[in-house]
């Protein structure tokens, strides 16, 4: 039994890209997760058992277009880059059909194979594809190794290591928050800061741990959200409570210490 | 007697010591023999023996670490006698770390400089005094004179150390919103 | 001979091993021999010797831990073979793998750094914006200033986290890209 169209599950070892049949009646396709037009081309060349240095351009172009048509029929958005490559292939194909300039004949050196640029790109690309495979293996090995759990000196783990990118992201968030704050004009009964602190403290002591994400998501308005945020800061400051972030950009957890 | 004596000893003492050592090492909190026994499907007695043997080994080889019993569980820690050097080391760690509040404040200053405290408050919506102090202490920002406005508030901008720490040649190298427009959506 | 042989050897080799072990343990990140030497006021050579002896001892006693060189420093970690039990204990699953597109983009950045978005497109033949976003979010790559070219595009390079997550001592440990040529065709 063939699976339904199955995409984007990718495993270097078990998940080989492949295209299975494609008659109009019985359209059973397994779309490999092709990383781009070059990836697809390499696959087709291998499937056709063609020599990469002497690509049968007409046949490969036909297969390539067939694949794109299949994607379209399945309502899969075909990325523009795939279409650009289709155009390139057609162009090369037509150049191959042109008779060579008789004047240039004989001087083989000057004859530039229309496929050359594409072949160079494919070869260059394939190196990086192999390198990606190497990285995949490395990360798999690395996932089998664990470092120590937090120790006492790691108490201030609410801190994060910042990069320039973080600065921008954080800035965008602040600005977005600011804009939404201004938009908020609806007044409704809001919980006071004191009540918020009381409420959160009680829950924290009941549950020992409180996910900030959960708390913040419960808030019904920006104003409440801000109140909750300040309340959390107050609690951390005044009570024996720790803010912990187990993963960078992960959820932050309030914890009774 | 309902306790089922499930004989599942499939590890040699050395193997058991190794995995127990690894688990105590990765644990977030002191870990009990009971929990170790459950995860490893070993008798509590075997776990206790392994931990005790580990403790003795650590001591015999004058290791820098110890396995100690605390809060009803086992925990790995540095040996007490080494505290001076350990403390000294922990202090010298280059700390490029910033709290989220400081980072936010730094971001506002970086993109809006020169900027005053009330302006930062306006954008962030929270008081930023302690964050500004932290940033001044870490020399990431500097005072940039006073603004010609009511109260002549102090203006702040990023420092040379800021450029160094974030690997920037100059401020024009700061990513702009446009750089990430395609990426951050 | 002007090199002053500052004779500061006030620790026995065993004592030095102990304190080095303790410091590698407490460090939050891989720690360099240089930093250890500075804090302990010991020659780098003595530190290296101590770490190497520690590594050998760990191996000889089939410990559950290892001391390894990564991202330019020393780090204590569990031994690879124990991953199943450790994972069971921590109740973690292997984290989600990067997509093929992200891995390819990462490979291009690792080998061509610093590299701009258009240059990545040129090699991969496909827009890589979302992959770059993913890699930035995962902190595997970082912005590396701007290229002095039309539009001054941002350049990207790999981060320290990249070394850590892929178990590399430094970038030179990556096999050269030409090595992959043999695999090709």
Coordinates of C-alpha atoms in Angstrom, one line a residue:
Chain A
X1 CA 0.0 0.0 0.0
X2 CA 1.3 3.3 -1.0
X3 CA 1.1 6.2 1.3
X4 CA -0.7 9.4 0.3
X5 CA 1.5 12.2 -0.8
X6 CA 4.1 12.4 1.8
X7 CA 6.4 15.3 2.0
X8 CA 9.0 16.9 4.1
X9 CA 9.8 13.9 6.2
X10 CA 13.5 13.6 5.6
X11 CA 16.1 11.2 6.7
X12 CA 19.4 10.9 4.9
X13 CA 19.5 7.2 5.2
X14 CA 15.9 6.0 5.0
X15 CA 14.2 8.6 3.0
X16 CA 15.5 8.6 -0.5
X17 CA 13.9 11.1 -2.8
X18 CA 11.8 9.4 -5.4
X19 CA 8.9 9.8 -7.8
X20 CA 6.6 6.9 -8.1
X21 CA 4.6 6.6 -11.4
X22 CA 2.2 9.2 -12.5
X23 CA -0.5 7.9 -14.8
X24 CA -3.5 10.2 -14.9
X25 CA -5.7 7.5 -13.5
X26 CA -3.7 6.2 -10.8
X27 CA -1.6 9.1 -9.5
X28 CA 0.6 7.7 -6.9
X29 CA 3.4 9.9 -6.2
X30 CA 5.8 10.1 -3.4
X31 CA 7.4 13.4 -3.5
X32 CA 10.9 13.4 -2.2
X33 CA 11.8 16.5 -0.3
X34 CA 13.9 18.1 -3.0
X35 CA 15.8 20.9 -1.6
X36 CA 15.8 22.9 -4.8
X37 CA 15.9 22.6 -8.6
X38 CA 19.5 21.5 -8.6
X39 CA 18.7 18.7 -6.2
X40 CA 15.8 17.6 -8.4
X41 CA 18.1 17.7 -11.5
X42 CA 20.7 15.6 -9.8
X43 CA 18.1 13.1 -8.8
X44 CA 16.7 12.9 -12.4
X45 CA 20.2 12.4 -13.8
X46 CA 20.9 9.6 -11.4
X47 CA 17.5 8.0 -12.1
X48 CA 18.2 8.1 -15.8
X49 CA 21.6 6.7 -15.1
X50 CA 23.0 9.5 -17.2
X51 CA 26.5 10.8 -17.2
X52 CA 26.7 14.2 -15.5
X53 CA 29.4 15.3 -17.9
X54 CA 27.2 14.4 -20.9
X55 CA 23.7 15.1 -19.8
X56 CA 21.0 13.9 -22.3
X57 CA 19.4 17.3 -22.1
X58 CA 16.3 16.6 -24.0
X59 CA 15.4 13.6 -21.9
X60 CA 16.2 15.2 -18.6
X61 CA 14.3 18.4 -19.6
X62 CA 11.3 16.3 -20.4
X63 CA 11.5 14.5 -17.0
X64 CA 12.0 17.7 -15.2
X65 CA 8.9 19.3 -16.8
X66 CA 6.9 16.2 -16.1
X67 CA 7.8 16.5 -12.4
X68 CA 6.8 20.2 -12.3
X69 CA 3.5 19.3 -14.0
X70 CA 2.9 16.6 -11.4
X71 CA 3.5 19.1 -8.6
X72 CA 1.0 21.5 -10.1
X73 CA -1.6 18.9 -10.6
X74 CA -1.2 18.1 -6.9
X75 CA -1.7 21.7 -6.1
X76 CA 1.8 21.9 -4.7
X77 CA 3.1 25.4 -5.0
X78 CA 6.0 25.3 -7.4
X79 CA 8.7 27.6 -6.2
X80 CA 9.8 30.2 -8.7
X81 CA 13.3 28.8 -8.7
X82 CA 12.0 25.5 -10.1
X83 CA 10.5 27.4 -13.0
X84 CA 13.6 29.4 -13.6
X85 CA 15.5 26.1 -13.9
X86 CA 12.9 24.8 -16.3
X87 CA 13.5 27.9 -18.5
X88 CA 17.2 27.3 -18.4
X89 CA 16.8 23.7 -19.4
X90 CA 14.6 24.6 -22.4
X91 CA 17.1 27.2 -23.4
X92 CA 20.0 24.8 -23.3
X93 CA 18.0 22.2 -25.2
X94 CA 17.3 24.7 -28.0
X95 CA 20.9 25.8 -28.2
X96 CA 21.9 22.1 -28.5
X97 CA 19.6 21.8 -31.5
X98 CA 21.2 24.8 -33.3
X99 CA 23.7 23.9 -36.0
X100 CA 27.1 24.9 -35.0
X101 CA 28.6 27.9 -36.7
X102 CA 30.6 26.4 -39.6
X103 CA 33.3 29.0 -39.1
X104 CA 33.9 27.8 -35.6
X105 CA 33.9 24.2 -36.8
X106 CA 37.2 22.6 -36.6
X107 CA 38.3 24.8 -33.8
X108 CA 37.0 22.6 -31.1
X109 CA 38.4 24.8 -28.3
X110 CA 36.1 27.6 -29.1
X111 CA 33.0 25.6 -29.0
X112 CA 31.4 26.2 -25.7
X113 CA 29.0 23.4 -24.7
X114 CA 25.7 25.0 -23.7
X115 CA 25.5 22.5 -20.9
X116 CA 28.8 23.5 -19.3
X117 CA 27.6 26.2 -16.9
X118 CA 24.8 24.0 -15.7
X119 CA 27.2 21.1 -15.1
X120 CA 29.6 23.3 -13.2
X121 CA 26.8 24.4 -11.0
X122 CA 25.6 20.9 -10.4
X123 CA 29.1 19.7 -9.4
X124 CA 29.5 22.7 -7.1
X125 CA 26.1 22.1 -5.6
X126 CA 26.6 18.4 -5.1
X127 CA 29.7 19.1 -3.0
X128 CA 27.6 21.1 -0.6
X129 CA 24.9 18.5 -0.6
X130 CA 27.5 16.0 0.5
X131 CA 28.7 18.4 3.1
X132 CA 25.1 18.7 4.4
X133 CA 25.1 14.9 4.8
X134 CA 28.3 15.1 6.8
X135 CA 26.7 17.7 9.1
X136 CA 23.7 15.5 9.5
X137 CA 25.8 12.6 10.7
X138 CA 27.8 14.8 13.0
X139 CA 24.7 16.2 14.6
X140 CA 23.3 12.7 15.1
X141 CA 26.4 11.7 16.9
X142 CA 26.3 14.8 18.9
X143 CA 22.8 14.2 20.1
X144 CA 24.0 11.2 22.0
X145 CA 26.2 13.3 24.2
X146 CA 24.8 15.2 27.2
X147 CA 26.3 17.9 29.3
X148 CA 25.7 18.4 33.0
X149 CA 22.5 19.6 34.6
X150 CA 22.4 23.0 36.2
X151 CA 24.5 23.5 39.3
X152 CA 24.1 26.0 42.1
X153 CA 26.3 28.6 40.3
X154 CA 23.9 28.6 37.4
X155 CA 21.2 30.3 39.4
X156 CA 20.9 33.3 37.1
X157 CA 19.9 31.3 34.2
X158 CA 17.3 33.8 33.1
X159 CA 20.1 35.4 31.3
X160 CA 20.7 34.8 27.7
X161 CA 23.7 35.1 25.4
X162 CA 22.9 37.9 23.0
X163 CA 23.9 38.4 19.4
X164 CA 23.3 41.2 17.0
X165 CA 20.4 39.4 15.6
X166 CA 18.8 39.1 19.1
X167 CA 19.1 42.9 19.4
X168 CA 17.1 43.4 16.3
X169 CA 14.5 40.7 17.1
X170 CA 14.0 42.1 20.6
X171 CA 13.7 45.6 19.3
X172 CA 11.0 44.6 16.8
X173 CA 9.1 42.9 19.6
X174 CA 9.3 45.9 21.8
X175 CA 8.1 48.2 19.0
X176 CA 5.3 45.8 18.1
X177 CA 4.3 45.7 21.7
X178 CA 4.4 49.5 21.9
X179 CA 2.2 49.9 18.8
X180 CA -0.4 47.4 20.2
X181 CA -0.4 49.2 23.5
X182 CA -1.4 52.4 21.8
X183 CA -4.2 50.6 19.9
X184 CA -5.6 49.3 23.1
X185 CA -8.2 51.8 24.1
X186 CA -11.0 49.6 25.2
X187 CA -11.4 50.0 29.0
X188 CA -12.7 47.1 30.8
X189 CA -12.4 45.8 34.3
X190 CA -8.8 45.1 34.7
X191 CA -7.1 43.2 37.4
X192 CA -4.9 45.3 39.6
X193 CA -1.2 44.7 40.0
X194 CA -1.6 43.8 43.7
X195 CA -4.3 41.2 42.8
X196 CA -2.2 39.9 40.0
X197 CA 0.8 39.4 42.3
X198 CA -1.4 37.7 44.9
X199 CA -3.0 35.4 42.3
X200 CA 0.3 34.4 40.7
X201 CA 2.0 33.9 44.0
X202 CA -0.7 31.6 45.2
X203 CA -0.6 29.5 42.0
X204 CA 3.1 29.4 42.1
X205 CA 3.2 28.0 45.6
X206 CA 0.5 25.5 44.7
X207 CA 2.2 24.3 41.6
X208 CA 5.9 25.0 42.5
X209 CA 6.5 25.9 38.8
X210 CA 4.7 28.2 36.5
X211 CA 5.3 28.6 32.8
X212 CA 5.4 32.2 31.8
X213 CA 4.1 31.4 28.4
X214 CA 1.0 29.8 30.0
X215 CA 0.5 32.7 32.3
X216 CA 0.8 35.3 29.5
X217 CA -1.4 33.4 27.2
X218 CA -4.2 33.5 29.7
X219 CA -4.2 37.3 29.7
X220 CA -7.1 38.8 27.8
X221 CA -5.7 42.2 27.0
X222 CA -2.4 43.9 26.5
X223 CA -2.9 45.8 29.6
X224 CA -3.4 42.6 31.6
X225 CA -0.4 41.2 29.9
X226 CA 1.7 44.1 31.0
X227 CA 0.3 43.9 34.5
X228 CA 1.2 40.2 34.6
X229 CA 4.7 40.9 33.3
X230 CA 5.3 43.5 36.0
X231 CA 3.8 41.1 38.6
X232 CA 6.3 38.4 37.5
X233 CA 9.2 40.8 37.9
X234 CA 7.9 41.9 41.3
X235 CA 7.6 38.3 42.4
X236 CA 11.1 37.4 41.3
X237 CA 12.4 40.5 43.0
X238 CA 10.6 40.1 46.3
X239 CA 10.0 36.4 46.8
X240 CA 12.4 33.5 46.8
X241 CA 11.5 32.7 43.2
X242 CA 13.8 31.9 40.3
X243 CA 13.3 32.5 36.6
X244 CA 14.6 29.6 34.6
X245 CA 15.1 29.2 30.9
X246 CA 16.1 25.7 30.1
X247 CA 16.7 26.5 26.4
X248 CA 17.6 29.7 24.7
X249 CA 14.4 31.3 23.5
X250 CA 12.6 28.4 25.2
X251 CA 9.8 28.9 27.7
X252 CA 10.7 30.7 30.9
X253 CA 9.6 29.0 34.0
X254 CA 9.0 30.6 37.4
X255 CA 10.2 28.3 40.1
X256 CA 10.0 28.3 43.9
X257 CA 13.6 28.1 45.1
Chain B
X1 CA 5.1 -10.2 50.2
X2 CA 4.0 -8.7 47.0
X3 CA 7.3 -7.3 45.8
X4 CA 8.3 -9.1 42.7
X5 CA 11.9 -9.9 42.7
X6 CA 12.5 -9.1 39.0
X7 CA 16.0 -10.2 38.4
X8 CA 17.1 -7.8 35.7
X9 CA 20.7 -7.4 36.5
X10 CA 22.0 -7.1 33.0
X11 CA 24.9 -4.7 33.7
X12 CA 28.3 -5.4 35.2
X13 CA 29.2 -3.4 38.4
X14 CA 31.5 -1.2 36.3
X15 CA 28.8 -0.5 33.7
X16 CA 26.3 0.3 36.4
X17 CA 28.7 2.7 38.0
X18 CA 29.3 4.4 34.7
X19 CA 25.6 5.0 33.9
X20 CA 24.9 6.0 37.5
X21 CA 27.7 8.5 37.2
X22 CA 26.3 9.9 34.0
X23 CA 22.8 10.2 35.3
X24 CA 23.8 12.0 38.5
X25 CA 25.9 14.3 36.2
X26 CA 23.0 15.3 33.9
X27 CA 20.3 15.4 36.6
X28 CA 18.8 18.8 37.2
X29 CA 18.3 18.1 40.9
X30 CA 19.7 15.6 43.5
X31 CA 18.5 12.3 42.3
X32 CA 17.4 9.5 44.5
X33 CA 18.5 5.8 44.3
X34 CA 14.9 5.0 44.0
X35 CA 14.5 7.0 40.8
X36 CA 17.8 5.7 39.4
X37 CA 16.6 2.1 40.1
X38 CA 13.4 2.7 38.3
X39 CA 15.0 4.2 35.2
X40 CA 17.7 1.6 35.0
X41 CA 15.5 -1.3 36.2
X42 CA 17.9 -2.2 38.8
X43 CA 17.5 -3.0 42.5
X44 CA 17.9 -0.1 44.8
X45 CA 20.6 -2.1 46.6
X46 CA 22.7 -2.4 43.4
X47 CA 22.3 1.4 42.8
X48 CA 23.4 2.2 46.3
X49 CA 26.4 0.0 46.0
X50 CA 27.4 1.6 42.7
X51 CA 27.1 5.1 44.1
X52 CA 29.1 4.2 47.2
X53 CA 31.8 2.6 45.1
X54 CA 31.9 5.8 42.9
X55 CA 32.2 8.0 46.0
X56 CA 35.1 5.8 47.2
X57 CA 36.8 5.9 43.8
X58 CA 36.5 9.7 43.6
X59 CA 38.1 10.0 47.0
X60 CA 40.8 7.5 46.3
X61 CA 41.9 9.3 43.2
X62 CA 41.7 12.7 44.9
X63 CA 39.3 13.9 42.2
X64 CA 38.2 17.5 41.9
X65 CA 34.6 16.3 42.2
X66 CA 32.6 14.5 44.8
X67 CA 29.3 12.7 44.8
X68 CA 27.4 13.8 47.9
X69 CA 24.1 13.0 49.4
X70 CA 21.9 16.0 49.7
X71 CA 18.1 16.5 50.1
X72 CA 17.6 12.8 50.0
X73 CA 19.4 12.3 46.7
X74 CA 22.8 12.2 45.0
X75 CA 24.5 15.2 43.5
X76 CA 27.8 15.8 41.8
X77 CA 29.7 18.8 43.1
X78 CA 33.2 20.2 43.3
X79 CA 35.2 19.2 46.3
X80 CA 34.9 21.6 49.2
X81 CA 38.6 22.3 49.5
X82 CA 38.8 23.7 46.0
X83 CA 36.2 26.4 46.7
X84 CA 38.7 29.3 46.5
X85 CA 39.9 28.5 43.0
X86 CA 36.4 27.6 41.8
X87 CA 35.1 30.9 43.1
X88 CA 37.9 32.8 41.5
X89 CA 37.3 31.0 38.2
X90 CA 33.5 31.7 38.2
X91 CA 34.2 35.3 38.8
X92 CA 36.6 35.7 35.9
X93 CA 34.2 34.2 33.4
X94 CA 33.7 36.8 30.7
X95 CA 30.1 37.6 31.0
X96 CA 28.5 38.7 27.8
X97 CA 25.3 37.8 29.2
X98 CA 22.4 40.1 29.5
X99 CA 19.0 39.8 31.0
X100 CA 16.1 40.2 28.7
X101 CA 15.3 43.6 30.2
X102 CA 18.8 44.8 29.6
X103 CA 18.8 43.4 26.1
X104 CA 15.6 45.1 25.3
X105 CA 16.9 48.4 26.7
X106 CA 20.1 48.0 24.7
X107 CA 18.1 47.3 21.6
X108 CA 16.1 50.5 22.0
X109 CA 19.3 52.5 22.7
X110 CA 21.1 50.9 19.7
X111 CA 18.4 51.7 17.2
X112 CA 17.1 55.0 18.6
X113 CA 20.3 56.7 19.9
X114 CA 20.8 59.2 21.2
X115 CA 17.8 58.5 23.4
X116 CA 16.7 59.6 26.9
X117 CA 15.4 57.6 29.8
X118 CA 11.8 58.9 29.3
X119 CA 11.9 58.0 25.6
X120 CA 13.1 54.5 26.5
X121 CA 10.3 54.2 29.0
X122 CA 7.9 55.4 26.3
X123 CA 9.0 52.7 23.9
X124 CA 9.5 49.8 26.4
X125 CA 6.5 50.6 28.5
X126 CA 8.5 49.8 31.7
X127 CA 11.0 51.6 33.8
X128 CA 14.4 50.8 32.6
X129 CA 16.6 52.4 35.3
X130 CA 18.3 49.2 36.5
X131 CA 18.8 47.9 33.0
X132 CA 20.5 51.2 32.1
X133 CA 22.7 50.9 35.1
X134 CA 23.7 47.4 34.1
X135 CA 24.5 48.5 30.6
X136 CA 26.6 51.4 31.9
X137 CA 28.4 49.1 34.3
X138 CA 29.1 46.7 31.4
X139 CA 30.2 49.7 29.4
X140 CA 27.9 48.8 26.6
X141 CA 26.3 52.3 26.6
X142 CA 27.6 55.8 27.4
X143 CA 26.1 59.1 28.3
X144 CA 25.9 61.3 25.2
X145 CA 25.2 64.8 26.7
X146 CA 21.8 66.3 27.6
X147 CA 18.8 66.8 25.5
X148 CA 17.6 70.4 25.0
X149 CA 14.2 69.7 26.5
X150 CA 12.3 70.1 29.7
X151 CA 14.5 68.9 32.6
X152 CA 17.4 68.5 30.1
X153 CA 17.4 64.7 30.5
X154 CA 20.6 62.7 29.8
X155 CA 20.9 61.0 26.4
X156 CA 22.4 57.6 25.9
X157 CA 24.1 55.9 23.0
X158 CA 26.1 52.7 22.4
X159 CA 29.8 52.5 23.2
X160 CA 32.8 51.3 21.4
X161 CA 32.7 48.2 23.6
X162 CA 29.2 47.6 22.3
X163 CA 30.6 47.4 18.8
X164 CA 33.4 45.1 19.9
X165 CA 31.1 42.7 21.8
X166 CA 28.7 42.4 19.0
X167 CA 31.4 42.1 16.4
X168 CA 30.4 45.3 14.5
X169 CA 32.7 47.6 12.6
X170 CA 30.5 50.5 13.1
X171 CA 26.8 51.2 13.7
X172 CA 25.9 51.0 10.0
X173 CA 26.6 47.3 10.3
X174 CA 23.7 46.8 12.7
X175 CA 21.1 44.8 10.8
X176 CA 18.3 46.9 9.7
X177 CA 14.7 45.9 9.7
X178 CA 14.9 45.6 5.9
X179 CA 17.7 43.1 6.1
X180 CA 15.4 40.7 7.8
X181 CA 12.1 41.6 6.2
X182 CA 12.3 38.5 4.0
X183 CA 13.4 36.4 6.9
X184 CA 11.3 37.6 9.8
X185 CA 7.7 37.5 8.9
Chain C
X1 CA 67.4 33.5 27.1
X2 CA 65.1 36.1 28.2
X3 CA 62.1 33.9 28.9
X4 CA 61.5 34.2 32.5
X5 CA 60.8 30.8 33.9
X6 CA 58.3 31.9 36.5
X7 CA 58.4 29.0 38.8
X8 CA 54.9 29.0 40.1
X9 CA 54.4 25.3 40.4
X10 CA 52.8 25.1 43.7
X11 CA 50.5 22.2 42.9
X12 CA 51.3 18.5 42.5
X13 CA 50.2 17.0 39.2
X14 CA 47.3 15.2 41.1
X15 CA 46.3 18.5 42.7
X16 CA 46.3 20.3 39.4
X17 CA 44.2 17.5 37.8
X18 CA 41.7 17.8 40.6
X19 CA 41.3 21.6 40.3
X20 CA 41.2 21.4 36.5
X21 CA 38.5 18.7 36.7
X22 CA 36.5 20.9 39.0
X23 CA 36.7 23.9 36.8
X24 CA 35.8 22.1 33.6
X25 CA 32.8 20.7 35.5
X26 CA 31.5 24.1 36.8
X27 CA 32.2 26.0 33.6
X28 CA 29.0 26.6 31.7
X29 CA 30.8 26.6 28.4
X30 CA 33.8 24.7 27.0
X31 CA 36.8 26.3 28.8
X32 CA 40.2 26.9 27.2
X33 CA 43.5 25.8 28.6
X34 CA 44.5 29.5 28.3
X35 CA 41.8 30.6 30.7
X36 CA 42.5 27.8 33.1
X37 CA 46.1 28.7 33.1
X38 CA 45.4 32.3 33.8
X39 CA 43.1 31.6 36.7
X40 CA 45.3 28.9 38.2
X41 CA 48.5 30.8 37.4
X42 CA 50.0 27.7 35.7
X43 CA 51.7 27.2 32.4
X44 CA 49.4 26.2 29.5
X45 CA 51.6 23.1 29.1
X46 CA 50.9 22.0 32.6
X47 CA 47.2 22.5 32.1
X48 CA 47.2 20.6 28.8
X49 CA 49.1 17.7 30.5
X50 CA 46.6 17.6 33.4
X51 CA 43.6 17.6 31.0
X52 CA 45.1 14.8 28.9
X53 CA 45.9 12.7 31.9
X54 CA 42.3 13.2 33.1
X55 CA 41.0 12.1 29.8
X56 CA 43.1 9.0 29.9
X57 CA 42.0 8.2 33.5
X58 CA 38.4 8.6 32.6
X59 CA 38.8 6.2 29.8
X60 CA 40.8 3.7 31.8
X61 CA 38.2 3.5 34.5
X62 CA 35.3 3.2 32.0
X63 CA 33.7 6.3 33.5
X64 CA 30.3 7.4 32.5
X65 CA 31.7 10.8 31.6
X66 CA 34.3 12.0 29.2
X67 CA 36.3 15.2 28.8
X68 CA 36.4 16.3 25.3
X69 CA 37.7 19.2 23.2
X70 CA 35.0 21.2 21.5
X71 CA 34.5 24.7 20.3
X72 CA 38.1 25.5 21.2
X73 CA 37.8 24.4 24.8
X74 CA 37.3 21.5 27.2
X75 CA 34.0 20.2 28.2
X76 CA 32.7 17.4 30.4
X77 CA 29.9 15.3 28.9
X78 CA 28.4 11.9 29.2
X79 CA 29.8 9.1 27.1
X80 CA 28.1 8.5 23.8
X81 CA 27.3 4.9 24.4
X82 CA 25.1 5.7 27.3
X83 CA 22.8 7.9 25.4
X84 CA 19.8 5.5 25.6
X85 CA 19.7 5.4 29.3
X86 CA 20.5 9.1 29.7
X87 CA 17.7 10.0 27.3
X88 CA 15.3 7.7 29.1
X89 CA 16.3 9.4 32.4
X90 CA 15.9 12.9 31.1
X91 CA 12.8 11.9 29.2
X92 CA 14.0 13.7 26.2
X93 CA 13.8 12.7 22.6
X94 CA 16.4 13.6 20.0
X95 CA 15.6 17.1 19.0
X96 CA 14.0 17.7 15.6
X97 CA 16.5 17.4 12.8
X98 CA 17.1 20.2 10.5
X99 CA 15.4 20.0 7.2
X100 CA 17.4 19.2 4.1
X101 CA 17.1 22.8 3.0
X102 CA 18.4 24.1 6.3
X103 CA 21.3 21.6 6.3
X104 CA 22.3 22.6 2.8
X105 CA 22.2 26.3 3.6
X106 CA 24.2 25.6 6.8
X107 CA 26.8 23.7 4.7
X108 CA 27.1 26.6 2.3
X109 CA 27.5 29.1 5.1
X110 CA 30.0 26.9 7.0
X111 CA 32.3 26.5 3.9
X112 CA 31.8 29.9 2.3
X113 CA 31.7 32.2 5.3
X114 CA 31.3 35.1 5.5
X115 CA 28.6 34.7 2.8
X116 CA 25.6 36.8 1.7
X117 CA 22.1 35.7 0.8
X118 CA 22.6 36.1 -3.0
X119 CA 25.7 34.0 -2.8
X120 CA 23.9 31.2 -1.1
X121 CA 21.1 31.4 -3.7
X122 CA 23.8 31.1 -6.4
X123 CA 25.1 27.8 -5.0
X124 CA 21.9 26.2 -3.9
X125 CA 19.8 27.4 -6.9
X126 CA 16.9 28.2 -4.6
X127 CA 15.8 31.0 -2.3
X128 CA 17.1 30.2 1.2
X129 CA 15.4 32.9 3.3
X130 CA 13.3 30.6 5.5
X131 CA 16.3 28.3 6.0
X132 CA 18.4 31.3 7.1
X133 CA 15.7 32.4 9.5
X134 CA 15.6 28.9 11.0
X135 CA 19.4 28.8 11.4
X136 CA 19.4 32.3 13.0
X137 CA 16.6 31.2 15.4
X138 CA 18.6 28.1 16.3
X139 CA 21.7 30.3 16.7
X140 CA 23.7 28.2 14.4
X141 CA 24.6 31.2 12.3
X142 CA 25.2 34.8 13.1
X143 CA 25.4 38.0 11.2
X144 CA 28.9 38.9 10.3
X145 CA 28.8 42.5 9.2
X146 CA 28.1 43.8 5.7
X147 CA 29.7 43.2 2.4
X148 CA 31.2 46.1 0.6
X149 CA 29.1 45.6 -2.5
X150 CA 26.0 47.1 -4.0
X151 CA 23.3 47.3 -1.4
X152 CA 25.8 46.3 1.4
X153 CA 24.1 43.0 2.0
X154 CA 24.5 41.3 5.4
X155 CA 27.0 38.5 5.6
X156 CA 26.5 35.3 7.6
X157 CA 28.9 32.9 9.3
X158 CA 28.6 30.0 11.7
X159 CA 28.4 30.6 15.4
X160 CA 30.0 29.0 18.4
X161 CA 26.8 27.0 18.9
X162 CA 27.4 25.5 15.5
X163 CA 30.7 24.1 16.7
X164 CA 29.0 22.8 19.9
X165 CA 26.0 21.2 18.1
X166 CA 28.1 19.5 15.5
X167 CA 30.9 18.5 17.9
X168 CA 33.7 20.4 16.3
X169 CA 36.8 21.6 17.9
X170 CA 37.0 24.5 15.5
X171 CA 36.2 25.2 11.8
X172 CA 39.4 23.7 10.6
X173 CA 38.1 20.4 11.8
X174 CA 35.5 20.4 9.0
X175 CA 36.6 18.2 6.1
X176 CA 37.7 20.4 3.2
X177 CA 35.0 20.9 0.6
X178 CA 37.3 19.5 -2.0
X179 CA 37.2 16.2 -0.2
X180 CA 33.6 15.9 -1.2
X181 CA 34.6 16.1 -4.9
X182 CA 35.6 12.5 -4.8
X183 CA 32.1 11.5 -3.6
X184 CA 30.6 13.5 -6.4
X185 CA 30.0 12.0 -9.9

